[in-house]
Backbone as a chain_set.jsonl record, in Angstrom:
{"seq": "MDRNTWIGLVAAALCLAFVFLTANGGKNTEVETLLDATMAVHDEAMVEMADMNRIGRTLKKNLVGLDSLSPRADSIRVILRQIKKAEEDMYAWMRNYEPPTELPADEAKRYLEDQKEKISRNQEDIRAARDAARKVNM", "coords": {"N": [[63.708, 48.271, 161.535], [65.916, 47.584, 164.217], [66.783, 44.666, 166.182], [66.899, 45.253, 168.985], [65.292, 47.512, 169.179], [62.792, 46.463, 168.527], [62.483, 44.653, 170.643], [62.344, 46.445, 172.782], [60.02, 47.9, 172.12], [58.092, 45.86, 172.241], [58.314, 45.149, 174.938], [57.472, 47.548, 176.126], [54.827, 47.623, 175.219], [53.831, 45.348, 176.521], [54.081, 46.146, 179.191], [52.271, 48.277, 179.258], [49.896, 46.911, 178.591], [49.685, 45.237, 180.808], [49.336, 47.127, 182.815], [46.856, 48.265, 182.099], [45.212, 46.02, 182.253], [45.317, 45.319, 184.903], [44.219, 47.325, 186.353], [42.837, 48.956, 189.201], [40.138, 49.628, 189.247], [39.732, 52.371, 189.724], [40.068, 52.985, 192.424], [42.178, 54.257, 193.739], [43.044, 57.148, 192.799], [45.283, 58.815, 192.961], [47.508, 57.085, 192.992], [47.056, 55.85, 190.555], [47.294, 58.038, 188.825], [49.985, 58.681, 189.208], [51.112, 56.313, 188.317], [50.322, 56.388, 185.614], [51.734, 58.68, 184.835], [54.366, 57.819, 185.193], [54.516, 55.744, 183.318], [54.068, 57.24, 181.037], [56.4, 58.785, 180.861], [58.196, 56.7, 180.45], [57.252, 55.683, 177.968], [57.665, 57.855, 176.258], [60.429, 58.071, 176.482], [61.16, 55.683, 175.275], [60.53, 56.155, 172.585], [62.318, 58.213, 172.061], [64.648, 56.782, 172.48], [64.649, 55.05, 170.31], [65.162, 56.841, 168.237], [67.682, 57.721, 169.082], [69.13, 55.327, 168.802], [68.964, 54.947, 166.047], [70.492, 57.082, 165.058], [72.861, 56.333, 166.262], [73.484, 53.98, 164.858], [74.135, 55.066, 162.392], [76.402, 56.492, 163.121], [78.087, 54.356, 163.769], [78.507, 53.269, 161.244], [79.883, 55.389, 160.076], [82.173, 55.349, 161.618], [83.586, 53.142, 160.749], [84.923, 53.948, 158.428], [86.89, 55.647, 159.312], [90.175, 56.662, 160.476], [91.49, 54.865, 163.121], [92.771, 56.247, 165.148], [92.009, 58.839, 164.98], [90.739, 62.002, 166.174], [87.974, 62.377, 165.76], [87.035, 59.748, 165.514], [87.526, 58.894, 168.071], [85.723, 60.533, 169.517], [83.303, 59.585, 168.503], [83.345, 56.932, 169.436], [83.152, 57.39, 172.211], [80.586, 58.503, 172.372], [79.082, 56.376, 171.366], [79.422, 54.57, 173.447], [78.01, 55.947, 175.432], [75.444, 55.8, 174.337], [75.046, 53.035, 174.357], [75.085, 52.539, 177.127], [72.866, 54.05, 178.01], [70.814, 52.69, 176.693], [71.091, 50.1, 177.807], [70.5, 50.729, 180.476], [67.81, 51.429, 180.227], [66.651, 48.962, 179.508], [67.293, 47.517, 181.779], [65.777, 48.896, 183.679], [63.211, 48.283, 182.74], [63.199, 45.505, 183.085], [63.324, 45.3, 185.858], [61.143, 46.71, 186.796], [58.03, 46.501, 188.351], [54.604, 46.577, 188.3], [52.887, 48.101, 190.994], [50.673, 46.51, 192.079], [49.867, 45.003, 194.264], [50.536, 46.392, 196.499], [49.984, 48.493, 199.391], [48.403, 51.735, 199.166], [50.071, 53.95, 200.019], [52.663, 52.853, 199.994], [52.766, 52.063, 197.352], [52.714, 54.559, 196.1], [55.193, 55.643, 196.957], [56.931, 53.78, 195.776], [56.316, 54.141, 193.036], [57.016, 56.836, 192.698], [59.773, 56.654, 193.043], [60.381, 54.952, 190.87], [59.554, 56.551, 188.756], [61.369, 58.647, 188.976], [63.748, 57.258, 188.411], [63.312, 56.392, 185.732], [63.002, 58.83, 184.535], [65.529, 59.939, 184.86], [66.913, 58.168, 183.229], [65.743, 58.831, 180.798], [66.769, 61.405, 180.48], [69.472, 60.736, 180.138], [69.292, 59.332, 177.725], [68.435, 61.382, 176.028], [70.662, 63.091, 176.209], [72.702, 61.49, 175.097], [71.637, 61.091, 172.544], [71.536, 63.75, 171.585], [74.265, 64.436, 171.631], [75.184, 62.603, 169.778], [73.885, 63.54, 167.489], [75.191, 65.996, 167.139], [77.808, 65.223, 166.521], [77.333, 63.808, 164.258], [76.734, 65.632, 162.344]], "CA": [[64.11, 48.454, 162.922], [66.791, 46.511, 164.667], [66.249, 43.734, 167.186], [66.73, 45.917, 170.277], [64.129, 48.389, 169.094], [61.598, 45.604, 168.607], [62.388, 44.144, 172.018], [61.89, 47.56, 173.597], [58.62, 48.195, 171.821], [57.273, 44.765, 172.775], [58.316, 45.281, 176.401], [56.617, 48.691, 176.464], [53.437, 47.212, 174.996], [53.457, 44.43, 177.587], [53.91, 46.944, 180.41], [51.001, 48.999, 179.146], [48.799, 45.939, 178.66], [49.58, 44.813, 182.201], [48.778, 48.25, 183.582], [45.433, 48.387, 181.795], [44.489, 44.825, 182.669], [45.321, 45.165, 186.355], [43.725, 48.551, 186.991], [42.044, 48.617, 190.378], [38.786, 50.178, 189.189], [39.644, 53.761, 190.149], [40.035, 53.084, 193.884], [43.165, 55.213, 194.214], [43.396, 57.957, 191.636], [46.637, 59.34, 193.135], [48.423, 56.037, 192.536], [46.827, 55.687, 189.111], [47.869, 59.205, 188.157], [51.432, 58.514, 189.258], [51.411, 55.189, 187.419], [50.186, 56.902, 184.242], [52.839, 59.609, 184.59], [55.589, 57.014, 185.075], [54.463, 55.053, 182.031], [54.189, 58.251, 179.983], [57.83, 59.077, 180.742], [58.789, 55.515, 179.832], [56.87, 55.6, 176.557], [58.362, 58.935, 175.559], [61.854, 57.705, 176.448], [61.329, 54.612, 174.282], [60.528, 56.793, 171.265], [63.593, 58.915, 171.962], [65.699, 55.774, 172.387], [64.659, 54.568, 168.923], [65.863, 57.871, 167.474], [69.076, 57.653, 169.506], [69.738, 54.14, 168.202], [69.071, 55.172, 164.602], [71.662, 57.938, 164.868], [74.009, 55.514, 166.662], [73.828, 53.08, 163.745], [74.808, 55.904, 161.393], [77.75, 56.765, 163.629], [78.88, 53.124, 163.633], [78.908, 53.181, 159.827], [80.91, 56.417, 159.862], [83.375, 54.951, 162.339], [84.305, 52.144, 159.951], [85.778, 54.611, 157.445], [87.835, 56.589, 159.926], [91.408, 56.198, 161.097], [91.142, 54.538, 164.507], [93.405, 57.177, 166.074], [91.555, 60.213, 164.746], [89.906, 62.561, 167.26], [86.559, 62.139, 165.446], [86.747, 58.351, 165.861], [87.491, 58.876, 169.534], [84.454, 61.148, 169.928], [82.222, 58.661, 168.142], [83.378, 55.8, 170.369], [82.632, 57.865, 173.502], [79.131, 58.646, 172.225], [78.505, 55.031, 171.235], [79.363, 54.014, 174.806], [76.887, 56.631, 176.088], [74.221, 55.224, 173.768], [74.911, 51.671, 174.867], [74.734, 52.594, 178.554], [71.478, 54.529, 178.133], [69.947, 51.593, 176.257], [71.154, 49.048, 178.825], [69.783, 51.21, 181.646], [66.374, 51.335, 179.933], [66.24, 47.563, 179.585], [67.384, 47.123, 183.192], [64.6, 49.457, 184.347], [62.032, 47.501, 182.331], [63.266, 44.176, 183.721], [63.134, 45.414, 187.308], [59.889, 47.383, 187.125], [56.846, 45.672, 188.58], [53.484, 47.425, 188.73], [52.639, 47.883, 192.423], [49.254, 46.172, 192.222], [49.587, 44.366, 195.556], [51.024, 47.23, 197.595], [49.076, 49.526, 199.909], [48.503, 52.973, 198.395], [51.223, 54.78, 200.378], [53.862, 52.168, 199.496], [52.704, 52.126, 195.886], [53.119, 55.919, 195.739], [56.654, 55.761, 197.14], [57.564, 52.946, 194.749], [56.149, 54.78, 191.731], [57.825, 58.061, 192.679], [61.142, 56.195, 192.823], [60.478, 54.445, 189.5], [59.446, 57.696, 187.842], [62.653, 59.336, 189.055], [64.745, 56.449, 187.697], [63.077, 56.396, 184.284], [63.241, 60.209, 184.098], [66.988, 60.059, 184.743], [67.284, 57.424, 182.035], [65.319, 59.632, 179.65], [67.76, 62.478, 180.348], [70.672, 60.12, 179.559], [68.982, 59.04, 176.324], [68.449, 62.665, 175.311], [72.043, 63.587, 176.147], [73.427, 60.662, 174.122], [71.076, 61.386, 171.219], [71.965, 65.08, 171.184], [75.704, 64.363, 171.35], [75.322, 61.879, 168.503], [73.466, 64.462, 166.419], [76.241, 67.008, 166.927], [78.954, 64.596, 165.857], [76.869, 63.28, 162.976], [76.515, 66.749, 161.403]], "C": [[64.984, 47.28, 163.349], [66.142, 45.723, 165.811], [65.975, 44.405, 168.529], [65.526, 46.847, 170.29], [62.852, 47.586, 169.217], [61.392, 45.074, 170.016], [61.842, 45.242, 172.929], [60.428, 47.894, 173.378], [57.685, 47.119, 172.358], [57.184, 44.866, 174.296], [57.417, 46.434, 176.842], [55.144, 48.325, 176.303], [52.963, 46.267, 176.097], [53.233, 45.165, 178.906], [52.567, 47.667, 180.386], [49.813, 48.052, 179.247], [48.593, 45.495, 180.107], [48.925, 45.889, 183.057], [47.269, 48.344, 183.346], [44.63, 47.197, 182.294], [44.404, 44.675, 184.182], [44.854, 46.429, 187.077], [42.768, 48.192, 188.114], [40.688, 49.323, 190.413], [38.654, 51.591, 189.727], [39.645, 53.956, 191.658], [41.036, 54.11, 194.407], [43.669, 56.028, 193.029], [44.79, 58.559, 191.75], [47.668, 58.341, 192.616], [48.275, 55.861, 191.03], [47.445, 56.832, 188.319], [49.384, 59.091, 188.11], [51.885, 57.379, 188.348], [51.355, 55.649, 185.965], [51.347, 57.827, 183.885], [54.159, 58.861, 184.396], [55.64, 56.323, 183.72], [54.578, 56.03, 180.866], [55.656, 58.622, 179.763], [58.522, 57.912, 180.041], [58.497, 55.474, 178.332], [57.583, 56.665, 175.72], [59.854, 58.612, 175.426], [62.111, 56.599, 175.42], [61.368, 55.186, 172.859], [61.861, 57.503, 171.042], [64.757, 57.94, 171.832], [65.785, 55.225, 170.964], [65.4, 55.557, 168.036], [67.355, 57.845, 167.791], [69.782, 56.475, 168.834], [69.905, 54.284, 166.692], [70.313, 56.012, 164.302], [72.935, 57.171, 165.229], [74.446, 54.562, 165.561], [74.559, 53.85, 162.648], [76.238, 56.197, 161.843], [78.643, 55.529, 163.512], [79.369, 52.958, 162.198], [80.01, 54.185, 159.524], [82.237, 56.017, 160.492], [84.228, 53.985, 161.524], [85.287, 52.81, 158.992], [86.821, 55.544, 158.017], [89.103, 55.898, 160.42], [91.113, 56.005, 162.58], [91.744, 55.502, 165.525], [92.927, 58.615, 165.9], [90.691, 60.696, 165.909], [88.407, 62.322, 167.014], [86.168, 60.707, 165.812], [86.652, 58.202, 167.37], [86.163, 59.42, 170.064], [83.285, 60.212, 169.658], [82.183, 57.48, 169.1], [82.826, 56.186, 171.748], [81.106, 57.953, 173.442], [78.465, 57.286, 172.093], [78.441, 54.321, 172.586], [78.216, 54.638, 175.601], [75.562, 56.021, 175.631], [73.992, 53.83, 174.333], [74.491, 51.668, 176.334], [73.286, 53.039, 178.743], [70.499, 53.42, 177.746], [69.924, 50.465, 177.296], [70.393, 49.447, 180.09], [68.272, 51.137, 181.442], [65.905, 49.892, 180.087], [66.315, 47.039, 181.021], [66.177, 47.652, 183.954], [63.365, 48.627, 184.01], [62.02, 46.115, 182.971], [62.899, 44.24, 185.197], [61.796, 46.027, 187.711], [58.765, 46.351, 187.277], [55.716, 46.583, 189.019], [53.097, 47.092, 190.167], [51.175, 47.536, 192.725], [48.914, 45.61, 193.593], [50.011, 45.207, 196.761], [49.932, 48.16, 198.105], [49.367, 50.848, 199.191], [49.742, 53.796, 198.731], [52.535, 54.164, 199.908], [53.919, 52.227, 197.98], [53.149, 53.507, 195.405], [54.623, 56.093, 195.848], [57.398, 54.986, 196.052], [57.491, 53.645, 193.392], [56.924, 56.085, 191.622], [59.285, 57.719, 192.41], [61.332, 55.724, 191.378], [60.404, 55.577, 188.48], [60.752, 58.482, 187.818], [63.719, 58.572, 188.256], [64.546, 56.525, 186.19], [63.269, 57.811, 183.726], [64.74, 60.463, 183.925], [67.482, 59.346, 183.491], [66.903, 58.205, 180.779], [66.298, 60.78, 179.408], [69.05, 61.941, 179.728], [70.47, 59.81, 178.079], [69.042, 60.323, 175.503], [69.863, 63.199, 175.155], [72.849, 62.812, 175.11], [72.947, 60.966, 172.706], [71.568, 62.741, 170.723], [73.453, 65.129, 170.854], [75.936, 63.661, 170.029], [74.932, 62.763, 167.324], [74.551, 65.475, 166.101], [77.411, 66.418, 166.15], [78.583, 64.134, 164.449], [76.697, 64.373, 161.924], [77.631, 66.893, 160.423]], "O": [[64.808, 46.148, 162.899], [65.085, 46.092, 166.321], [64.938, 44.159, 169.146], [64.825, 46.953, 171.297], [61.931, 47.982, 169.93], [60.27, 45.047, 170.524], [60.968, 44.983, 173.757], [59.686, 48.14, 174.329], [56.609, 47.427, 172.871], [56.112, 44.689, 174.873], [56.682, 46.309, 177.822], [54.315, 48.672, 177.145], [51.826, 46.37, 176.557], [52.306, 44.846, 179.65], [51.827, 47.667, 181.37], [48.829, 48.361, 179.919], [47.459, 45.39, 180.573], [48.078, 45.606, 183.904], [46.498, 48.487, 184.295], [43.484, 47.355, 182.716], [43.521, 43.984, 184.69], [45.073, 46.578, 188.279], [41.987, 47.248, 188.001], [40.152, 49.586, 191.49], [37.566, 51.982, 190.149], [39.249, 55.023, 192.126], [40.774, 54.767, 195.414], [44.611, 55.63, 192.345], [45.43, 58.796, 190.726], [48.589, 58.711, 191.887], [49.27, 55.736, 190.316], [48.047, 56.617, 187.267], [49.998, 59.374, 187.081], [52.919, 57.478, 187.687], [52.245, 55.331, 185.177], [51.88, 57.769, 182.777], [54.967, 59.224, 183.543], [56.677, 56.314, 183.055], [55.127, 55.685, 179.82], [56.105, 58.759, 178.625], [59.339, 58.117, 179.143], [59.401, 55.256, 177.525], [58.044, 56.393, 174.612], [60.459, 58.852, 174.381], [63.157, 56.581, 174.773], [62.161, 54.738, 172.031], [62.456, 57.406, 169.969], [65.741, 58.233, 171.153], [66.881, 54.964, 170.468], [66.182, 55.153, 167.175], [68.192, 57.935, 166.892], [70.907, 56.616, 168.353], [70.883, 53.796, 166.126], [71.087, 55.69, 163.401], [73.967, 57.338, 164.58], [75.642, 54.357, 165.352], [75.499, 53.332, 162.044], [77.17, 56.155, 161.039], [79.826, 55.647, 163.192], [80.508, 52.553, 161.967], [80.958, 53.876, 158.802], [83.302, 56.316, 159.951], [85.456, 54.014, 161.607], [86.377, 52.285, 158.767], [87.565, 56.173, 157.264], [89.098, 54.709, 160.739], [90.546, 56.89, 163.221], [91.27, 55.566, 166.659], [93.393, 59.511, 166.603], [90.0, 59.905, 166.551], [87.657, 62.089, 167.962], [85.089, 60.48, 166.36], [85.801, 57.473, 167.882], [85.555, 58.828, 170.956], [82.387, 60.068, 170.489], [81.107, 57.067, 169.531], [82.116, 55.401, 172.377], [80.42, 57.521, 174.368], [77.391, 57.068, 172.654], [77.512, 53.555, 172.842], [77.529, 53.947, 176.353], [74.674, 55.761, 176.443], [72.881, 53.488, 174.738], [73.634, 50.88, 176.735], [72.561, 52.461, 179.552], [69.473, 53.236, 178.401], [68.859, 49.94, 177.622], [69.723, 48.618, 180.704], [67.534, 50.82, 182.375], [64.883, 49.631, 180.721], [65.496, 46.215, 181.428], [65.61, 46.943, 184.785], [62.568, 48.305, 184.891], [60.965, 45.611, 183.353], [62.241, 43.341, 185.721], [61.365, 45.874, 188.854], [58.588, 45.463, 186.443], [55.853, 47.296, 190.013], [52.991, 45.917, 190.52], [50.527, 48.2, 193.534], [47.772, 45.732, 194.038], [49.86, 44.781, 197.906], [49.055, 48.57, 197.344], [50.464, 51.043, 198.669], [50.407, 54.296, 197.823], [53.43, 54.886, 199.467], [54.984, 52.418, 197.394], [53.878, 53.618, 194.419], [55.258, 56.627, 194.939], [58.371, 55.478, 195.481], [58.492, 53.729, 192.68], [57.44, 56.404, 190.551], [59.958, 58.408, 191.643], [62.329, 56.06, 190.739], [61.105, 55.561, 187.468], [61.191, 58.93, 186.759], [64.496, 59.174, 187.515], [65.512, 56.704, 185.447], [63.657, 57.971, 182.569], [65.165, 61.115, 182.971], [68.353, 59.848, 182.78], [67.66, 58.233, 179.809], [66.621, 61.091, 178.262], [69.658, 62.606, 178.889], [71.378, 60.007, 177.272], [69.625, 60.351, 174.419], [70.226, 63.702, 174.092], [73.596, 63.406, 174.332], [73.751, 61.083, 171.781], [71.972, 62.869, 169.567], [73.856, 65.794, 169.899], [76.789, 64.075, 169.244], [75.581, 62.733, 166.279], [74.804, 65.78, 164.935], [77.937, 67.046, 165.231], [79.433, 64.079, 163.56], [76.531, 64.074, 160.741], [77.595, 67.781, 159.571]]}, "num_chains": 1, "name": "protein.A"}
């Protein structure tokens, strides 16, 4: 695995450890359920991102052997930019995400709904980049 994959996996593990260590003893199951759902989307997106990056590395190798002006090289470069943006967005989300342990329940719910929406959008971008990379890699 490359460095970015390891960084992502470590960050995901730290997020999960923090969530489990700071659980509020079941006081607000709605917030906990939303927190679990948000982290589930994140974890699934991380797995998909690893696959996306693996295919991206293959495309980079293919790009080296192509004429820089060929349409295929152009397509690969566009997809590699998509992959890079999706990966950067994931890391930005992880840097900015803070479990809402100190917020009142209603604020925590709003925050988590927003975070779940953001990470879900990122997951869609990861899937789109991965699927485009698969098509070009065939």
